[in-house]
XYZ file of C-alpha atoms in Angstrom:
491
model
C 12.549 -205.515 -73.914
C 15.703 -203.088 -72.833
C 16.023 -200.025 -74.571
C 18.955 -197.383 -75.046
C 20.883 -194.662 -77.135
C 24.190 -196.431 -78.914
C 27.017 -194.375 -81.567
C 29.269 -196.033 -83.474
C 31.902 -194.136 -84.885
C 33.309 -195.269 -87.816
C 36.510 -194.544 -89.397
C 37.522 -196.120 -92.032
C 39.332 -196.064 -95.594
C 37.294 -193.468 -97.294
C 34.718 -192.963 -94.892
C 34.132 -191.390 -91.613
C 30.820 -191.321 -89.879
C 29.028 -190.728 -86.441
C 26.169 -193.207 -86.135
C 23.194 -192.600 -83.696
C 21.182 -196.022 -83.221
C 17.795 -197.085 -80.304
C 18.229 -200.424 -79.355
C 14.790 -201.941 -78.314
C 16.237 -205.385 -77.529
C 16.734 -206.826 -81.158
C 16.238 -203.877 -82.718
C 18.907 -200.742 -83.796
C 17.069 -197.586 -85.470
C 19.136 -195.979 -86.809
C 18.666 -191.952 -85.713
C 21.338 -190.674 -86.789
C 23.846 -190.414 -89.829
C 26.818 -188.468 -90.872
C 29.435 -189.766 -93.310
C 32.419 -187.756 -93.973
C 33.867 -188.921 -97.094
C 37.950 -188.500 -96.578
C 40.340 -190.649 -98.240
C 42.325 -191.218 -95.191
C 43.011 -194.322 -97.197
C 44.095 -192.597 -100.581
C 47.312 -192.654 -100.716
C 48.629 -196.046 -98.459
C 49.844 -197.381 -101.744
C 51.819 -194.385 -102.648
C 53.110 -193.522 -99.235
C 51.848 -196.294 -97.414
C 51.081 -193.896 -95.242
C 46.889 -191.201 -94.100
C 46.433 -189.170 -97.140
C 47.999 -185.250 -94.639
C 43.727 -184.393 -96.624
C 41.989 -186.819 -95.942
C 43.713 -186.200 -92.242
C 42.951 -183.732 -91.550
C 39.464 -183.785 -93.041
C 38.849 -186.215 -91.124
C 39.738 -185.235 -87.130
C 37.749 -182.384 -88.749
C 34.865 -184.712 -88.039
C 35.586 -186.471 -85.446
C 35.842 -183.343 -83.512
C 32.111 -182.797 -84.872
C 31.539 -186.202 -83.564
C 33.023 -184.850 -80.552
C 30.870 -182.255 -79.306
C 27.718 -184.719 -81.151
C 27.852 -187.483 -78.657
C 28.809 -185.473 -75.463
C 25.232 -183.877 -75.391
C 23.605 -186.423 -75.670
C 25.279 -188.269 -74.670
C 24.217 -192.232 -75.758
C 24.534 -194.766 -72.981
C 27.131 -197.279 -75.019
C 29.714 -196.127 -77.712
C 31.901 -197.998 -79.317
C 34.397 -197.105 -82.242
C 36.626 -198.821 -84.987
C 38.937 -198.113 -86.744
C 39.916 -200.306 -89.930
C 42.436 -201.059 -93.069
C 43.988 -197.476 -93.218
C 44.740 -196.768 -89.724
C 45.645 -200.673 -89.662
C 48.205 -200.706 -92.284
C 49.775 -197.385 -92.035
C 52.695 -196.068 -91.616
C 51.602 -193.537 -88.724
C 47.964 -195.078 -89.182
C 49.171 -195.215 -84.411
C 50.211 -191.560 -84.675
C 46.469 -190.447 -86.580
C 45.056 -192.024 -83.401
C 46.583 -190.783 -80.974
C 46.306 -187.169 -82.036
C 41.737 -188.599 -82.748
C 42.248 -189.412 -78.274
C 44.058 -186.485 -77.892
C 41.893 -183.631 -79.745
C 38.442 -185.784 -79.158
C 38.886 -188.371 -76.789
C 37.044 -190.408 -78.679
C 39.989 -193.633 -77.595
C 39.597 -195.462 -81.960
C 38.810 -199.448 -80.976
C 41.669 -199.861 -83.987
C 39.982 -203.415 -85.483
C 42.396 -206.366 -86.822
C 41.058 -207.487 -90.468
C 39.723 -210.558 -89.061
C 37.933 -208.115 -86.969
C 36.430 -206.329 -89.088
C 35.712 -208.929 -90.847
C 33.470 -210.751 -87.839
C 31.755 -207.876 -86.878
C 31.207 -207.586 -90.551
C 29.333 -210.689 -90.909
C 27.702 -210.463 -87.754
C 25.947 -207.924 -88.824
C 24.519 -208.737 -91.829
C 22.951 -212.112 -89.878
C 21.760 -209.134 -87.206
C 19.834 -207.849 -90.806
C 19.363 -211.582 -92.021
C 19.501 -214.036 -89.289
C 19.333 -217.070 -91.507
C 22.431 -215.670 -93.974
C 24.366 -218.705 -95.912
C 27.115 -217.906 -98.592
C 29.671 -215.851 -97.841
C 29.787 -212.215 -96.651
C 32.231 -209.264 -98.604
C 32.562 -206.449 -97.427
C 34.827 -203.915 -99.980
C 36.150 -200.903 -97.905
C 38.900 -197.929 -99.544
C 41.539 -200.508 -98.336
C 40.498 -203.956 -98.258
C 38.173 -206.993 -98.399
C 37.212 -209.097 -95.584
C 35.720 -212.489 -96.560
C 33.876 -214.879 -94.576
C 31.995 -218.241 -94.321
C 27.887 -217.127 -93.175
C 25.607 -220.213 -92.101
C 23.602 -221.928 -89.332
C 26.475 -222.575 -86.818
C 27.301 -218.234 -87.639
C 29.985 -216.440 -88.090
C 32.860 -218.697 -90.015
C 37.070 -217.619 -90.270
C 37.028 -215.141 -91.658
C 40.114 -213.378 -94.164
C 41.032 -210.211 -95.159
C 42.062 -209.295 -99.125
C 44.087 -205.897 -100.324
C 41.023 -205.069 -102.414
C 40.160 -202.119 -101.864
C 40.118 -199.579 -104.459
C 43.616 -197.511 -102.485
C 45.155 -199.997 -102.802
C 45.363 -199.852 -106.499
C 46.659 -197.706 -108.734
C 44.016 -194.600 -110.617
C 41.934 -196.870 -112.401
C 42.637 -197.549 -115.920
C 39.406 -195.619 -117.522
C 40.586 -196.662 -120.901
C 40.591 -200.268 -120.010
C 38.951 -201.455 -117.747
C 40.421 -205.173 -118.119
C 44.168 -204.041 -117.342
C 42.269 -203.839 -113.665
C 40.686 -207.577 -113.801
C 43.800 -208.593 -114.224
C 45.000 -206.899 -111.556
C 42.295 -208.249 -108.778
C 42.609 -211.518 -109.890
C 45.642 -211.812 -109.040
C 45.060 -211.224 -105.346
C 41.968 -214.012 -105.342
C 44.253 -217.208 -106.045
C 43.112 -219.863 -103.036
C 39.929 -218.498 -102.130
C 38.212 -222.674 -102.287
C 37.392 -222.333 -99.227
C 34.982 -219.868 -99.851
C 32.685 -220.940 -102.950
C 29.183 -220.297 -102.718
C 26.179 -219.496 -103.980
C 24.969 -216.845 -101.836
C 27.216 -213.199 -102.047
C 26.384 -210.880 -99.545
C 27.774 -207.375 -100.004
C 27.783 -205.799 -97.824
C 29.847 -201.976 -98.338
C 29.482 -197.999 -99.656
C 30.034 -198.836 -103.569
C 28.271 -202.010 -103.431
C 25.173 -200.192 -101.978
C 25.238 -197.311 -104.838
C 26.070 -200.419 -107.804
C 22.166 -201.785 -106.820
C 21.475 -198.163 -106.639
C 22.275 -198.242 -110.570
C 20.932 -201.580 -110.582
C 17.905 -200.543 -109.438
C 17.273 -197.492 -111.425
C 18.165 -199.532 -114.737
C 16.316 -201.624 -114.291
C 13.440 -199.607 -113.673
C 13.306 -201.600 -110.129
C 10.431 -199.805 -108.119
C 11.471 -200.221 -103.943
C 14.306 -198.353 -103.742
C 14.688 -199.936 -100.739
C 18.674 -201.640 -100.805
C 18.415 -204.369 -97.808
C 17.986 -207.647 -99.039
C 18.324 -206.769 -102.924
C 19.109 -209.932 -104.537
C 20.799 -209.887 -108.392
C 21.046 -213.058 -109.743
C 24.000 -213.925 -111.446
C 24.174 -212.743 -114.868
C 22.276 -209.137 -113.609
C 24.919 -209.167 -111.142
C 27.390 -209.424 -114.006
C 25.884 -207.326 -116.535
C 25.201 -204.802 -113.227
C 29.351 -204.895 -112.506
C 30.766 -205.253 -116.491
C 28.429 -202.350 -117.364
C 29.258 -199.945 -114.669
C 32.956 -201.075 -115.015
C 32.902 -199.297 -119.041
C 30.688 -195.954 -117.688
C 33.529 -192.590 -116.972
C 33.455 -191.385 -114.121
C 31.005 -187.988 -115.557
C 29.019 -190.725 -116.519
C 28.393 -191.867 -113.027
C 28.285 -188.832 -111.343
C 25.411 -187.682 -112.961
C 22.845 -190.804 -111.965
C 20.705 -189.734 -109.359
C 22.288 -190.065 -105.179
C 25.963 -191.069 -106.575
C 28.569 -188.739 -105.593
C 31.739 -187.968 -106.941
C 33.708 -189.042 -104.689
C 31.740 -192.296 -105.007
C 32.087 -192.309 -108.789
C 35.840 -192.467 -108.377
C 35.292 -196.296 -106.855
C 32.765 -197.292 -108.397
C 33.936 -198.658 -110.884
C 36.810 -200.534 -109.550
C 34.127 -201.938 -106.811
C 32.057 -202.618 -109.539
C 35.446 -204.773 -111.318
C 35.914 -206.726 -107.553
C 32.451 -208.045 -107.672
C 32.772 -208.809 -110.953
C 35.945 -210.917 -110.253
C 34.122 -212.379 -107.160
C 31.337 -213.867 -108.727
C 33.683 -215.666 -111.494
C 35.803 -217.217 -108.574
C 33.780 -218.360 -105.809
C 30.743 -219.191 -108.440
C 28.504 -217.205 -106.625
C 24.273 -217.590 -108.339
C 23.280 -215.232 -106.641
C 24.587 -211.614 -104.672
C 22.790 -210.099 -101.799
C 23.119 -206.744 -100.098
C 23.148 -205.844 -96.977
C 23.029 -202.421 -95.393
C 24.108 -203.889 -92.031
C 27.978 -204.780 -91.299
C 30.878 -203.239 -88.696
C 28.761 -201.450 -87.069
C 25.115 -203.158 -86.936
C 27.903 -205.906 -85.489
C 29.400 -204.507 -83.059
C 25.894 -203.997 -81.886
C 24.930 -207.720 -82.365
C 28.024 -208.776 -80.178
C 27.117 -206.038 -77.590
C 23.150 -208.326 -77.574
C 23.069 -210.932 -74.260
C 21.877 -214.232 -77.125
C 18.836 -214.539 -75.528
C 17.933 -211.252 -77.406
C 20.518 -211.402 -80.434
C 17.941 -214.922 -80.595
C 15.125 -213.461 -81.597
C 13.924 -213.477 -84.748
C 14.519 -208.789 -85.739
C 11.377 -209.014 -88.241
C 8.560 -210.002 -85.722
C 10.451 -208.086 -82.754
C 10.820 -204.896 -85.709
C 7.514 -205.142 -86.011
C 5.990 -204.742 -82.885
C 8.278 -202.413 -81.579
C 7.172 -200.050 -84.291
C 4.065 -200.493 -83.554
C 4.281 -200.334 -79.372
C 5.484 -197.356 -79.999
C 2.394 -195.290 -81.159
C 0.871 -196.379 -77.448
C -0.670 -200.000 -79.146
C -1.709 -203.154 -76.515
C 1.328 -204.974 -76.194
C -0.493 -208.392 -75.808
C -2.327 -207.724 -79.022
C -0.588 -208.939 -81.972
C 0.599 -212.610 -79.810
C -2.740 -213.240 -79.643
C -3.795 -212.828 -83.094
C -0.876 -214.814 -83.617
C -2.638 -218.386 -81.721
C -5.739 -216.757 -83.113
C -4.621 -216.655 -87.085
C -2.285 -220.184 -86.257
C -5.322 -222.887 -86.666
C -6.833 -220.819 -90.299
C -3.249 -219.797 -92.091
C -1.019 -222.721 -90.509
C -3.682 -225.256 -91.969
C -2.651 -223.883 -95.977
C -0.547 -224.301 -98.223
C 3.084 -222.668 -98.597
C 3.020 -219.251 -99.136
C 6.769 -218.318 -99.131
C 8.362 -221.968 -97.312
C 9.799 -221.830 -93.981
C 8.811 -218.492 -93.458
C 4.487 -218.465 -93.294
C 4.492 -218.358 -89.042
C 6.938 -216.123 -89.418
C 5.295 -213.567 -91.673
C 2.054 -214.464 -89.839
C 4.053 -213.556 -86.312
C 4.901 -209.872 -88.126
C 1.673 -209.095 -89.925
C -0.163 -209.764 -85.893
C 2.485 -207.481 -84.691
C 0.874 -204.830 -86.879
C -2.249 -205.025 -86.478
C -2.073 -201.353 -85.016
C -0.140 -199.380 -85.942
C -3.259 -197.059 -88.113
C -4.294 -196.442 -84.435
C -3.577 -193.342 -84.326
C -3.523 -192.253 -88.314
C -6.818 -190.880 -90.099
C -8.890 -193.118 -90.651
C -10.304 -192.262 -93.945
C -6.255 -192.625 -94.892
C -5.184 -195.191 -93.078
C -4.903 -198.614 -95.011
C -2.556 -195.583 -97.839
C -0.734 -194.519 -95.128
C -0.111 -197.943 -93.770
C 1.081 -199.933 -96.598
C 4.075 -196.651 -96.966
C 5.280 -197.150 -93.545
C 4.788 -200.927 -94.121
C 6.964 -201.127 -96.916
C 9.778 -199.508 -96.462
C 10.186 -198.715 -92.696
C 13.375 -199.791 -91.477
C 12.778 -203.638 -90.346
C 15.305 -206.167 -91.126
C 14.762 -209.294 -91.457
C 12.452 -209.546 -94.660
C 12.894 -209.524 -98.546
C 11.426 -206.937 -100.793
C 9.028 -209.887 -102.085
C 7.382 -210.427 -97.702
C 8.086 -206.297 -97.527
C 5.279 -206.877 -99.761
C 3.177 -208.715 -98.731
C 3.293 -207.434 -95.633
C 2.220 -204.591 -96.643
C -0.641 -205.352 -98.932
C -1.473 -207.933 -95.736
C -1.937 -204.559 -93.596
C -2.992 -202.373 -95.775
C -6.389 -204.635 -96.924
C -6.068 -204.859 -91.992
C -8.032 -201.844 -92.718
C -10.364 -201.660 -95.635
C -11.770 -203.795 -97.811
C -9.970 -202.402 -101.453
C -8.184 -204.625 -103.250
C -6.866 -201.499 -105.163
C -3.529 -200.825 -102.774
C -1.323 -198.597 -103.506
C 1.577 -199.559 -105.676
C -0.256 -201.985 -107.855
C 3.109 -202.017 -110.280
C 5.713 -202.190 -107.790
C 3.132 -205.431 -105.797
C 3.166 -207.042 -108.987
C 6.610 -206.720 -110.140
C 7.405 -208.141 -105.809
C 4.837 -211.051 -105.803
C 3.025 -213.309 -107.214
C -0.999 -214.038 -107.688
C -1.215 -216.826 -105.002
C 0.809 -214.821 -102.798
C -1.395 -211.529 -103.048
C -4.440 -213.533 -102.697
C -3.235 -214.721 -98.752
C -2.086 -210.778 -98.365
C -5.394 -210.154 -98.947
C -6.919 -213.228 -96.642
C -3.889 -212.617 -94.068
C -5.490 -208.611 -93.336
C -8.545 -209.457 -93.895
C -8.501 -211.884 -90.718
C -6.619 -209.240 -88.575
C -10.051 -207.232 -89.512
C -11.842 -209.844 -88.094
C -10.008 -210.305 -85.257
C -9.701 -206.822 -84.043
C -13.178 -204.971 -84.769
C -14.380 -208.550 -83.723
C -13.217 -207.800 -79.484
C -12.171 -203.855 -79.980
C -9.020 -205.420 -80.003
C -9.468 -206.457 -76.729
C -7.034 -209.438 -75.777
C -8.124 -210.303 -72.794
C -12.159 -210.818 -74.685
C -10.588 -212.225 -77.673
C -9.460 -214.503 -76.198
C -12.210 -216.672 -75.696
C -13.355 -216.551 -79.511
C -11.777 -218.944 -82.228
C -11.096 -219.360 -85.691
C -10.783 -222.208 -87.785
C -10.867 -224.138 -91.907
C -12.123 -226.833 -92.321
C -12.484 -227.945 -95.832
C -14.524 -225.423 -97.320
C -15.866 -224.514 -94.154
C -14.831 -221.304 -92.324
C -16.245 -221.691 -88.608
C -15.794 -218.855 -86.342
C -17.113 -220.078 -82.431
C -17.376 -218.177 -79.143
C -17.663 -219.022 -75.379
C -21.329 -220.642 -74.731
C -21.713 -216.784 -72.759
C -19.576 -214.781 -75.117
C -21.854 -215.469 -77.894
C -23.641 -212.275 -78.033
C -20.207 -211.478 -79.258
C -21.517 -212.944 -82.870
C -23.806 -210.730 -82.745
C -24.248 -208.142 -85.307
C -24.017 -206.656 -89.017
C -19.747 -205.826 -88.810
C -19.206 -209.383 -87.823
C -20.861 -211.248 -90.463
C -19.219 -208.728 -93.431
C -15.699 -208.656 -92.075
C -16.224 -213.054 -92.219
C -18.001 -212.505 -95.278
C -15.914 -211.118 -96.916
C -12.514 -213.387 -95.385
C -14.141 -216.218 -96.348
C -14.208 -215.059 -100.061
C -10.613 -215.157 -100.078
C -9.756 -218.252 -98.574
C -12.762 -220.122 -100.478
C -13.997 -221.180 -98.286
C -18.247 -221.266 -96.797
C -18.498 -218.814 -93.288
C -20.654 -220.531 -90.490
C -20.954 -218.424 -86.775
C -22.411 -219.706 -83.833
C -21.434 -219.528 -80.265
C -20.273 -222.067 -77.943
């Protein structure tokens, strides 16, 4: 697995950001993230030029970013400048000044390039993503269809808050009318699923979590039904700036643009026939990193690879996860699916987490691993799948059914999924304890499920492996979760 450090300098219409990544194969780990809400495009509609105050703020931030990058330095540096610099009369002059004073050469993306990178970012974080990606920035909105063949041809539209006048606090209906006038002729973007990208929409999702008491504050892959999304949008659009600032996690500058972002999302949902909105924490920056990967790496599953990377960095044996997966596949492939089309991926991911807690205190290992897996910045999983893997990781280290955060688990997983997660954790525990986590030794044993009989066998010359009270207990626990009877024998 190749690994390297990368930096992305992203100069947007509203924010200027430096993100440092550790790229390990298919995984992209954020190790530093600094954002300045400069508002470069704030005056675009009125003057056609960049904001003077925003330019000064952005340039100061970029000078600081340059110094950070030079001190590291990362193997690769990517830059991206979007709608404000692309459209402003003095955009080229500002880019030249940035290069002269910081040495950073800004790559000014076209609207179609910006749309494509946003779509690639969503696909990097959710390879099975299907529908339309919408990336809302300070000055523009990019729409791009995605599906099994990847990203299609996108468009850019003047729908960012800075391409309008001040939000009409007393009458949001005026903004709805203005937005509707700019989203005509979008028939080819009709979709059931809308993947929302951008800081404003992430904040809107956080507000919805707060409103509904949602227990898992992880924005990536957070889902809202059509009705939930429309209600949230209409609520936010009707709020004053002061009331939005009072919401935890919403800054003063972000509160200025949130009502507009809510109206845009609402009108898109109606115009495109959207039935589900899925938030993505991945966008243009991750799309640029993803494009730089070789095709073989791009084709890897981000959840499996992320779980493997999360564990291997603790010094665990990299062969244990794949060996456990092969050992358990005959049992779990024979069961009715819990997550149709995803069970095999979740089995592989859970097995690669088998040794995540190896260096943690044994009295607290199960709880600590549960927390880490539930909230780990690993892409390629829904919130229900996060809960499933966290439960499996917990049960890998204990036979207790009293998982942490029972309210979170109950809300995200039905009974059958919780039972399956406990079974998977117990199976991984059996495999690890049977051979002291030795992959080569595990390959000489076999586990199978036939009707209501769980059979654990080993090669005849290794029959002594099956001796011992602990092996019997571990096998019996697993059999109980599978509603089966256990049989242990050599040969």
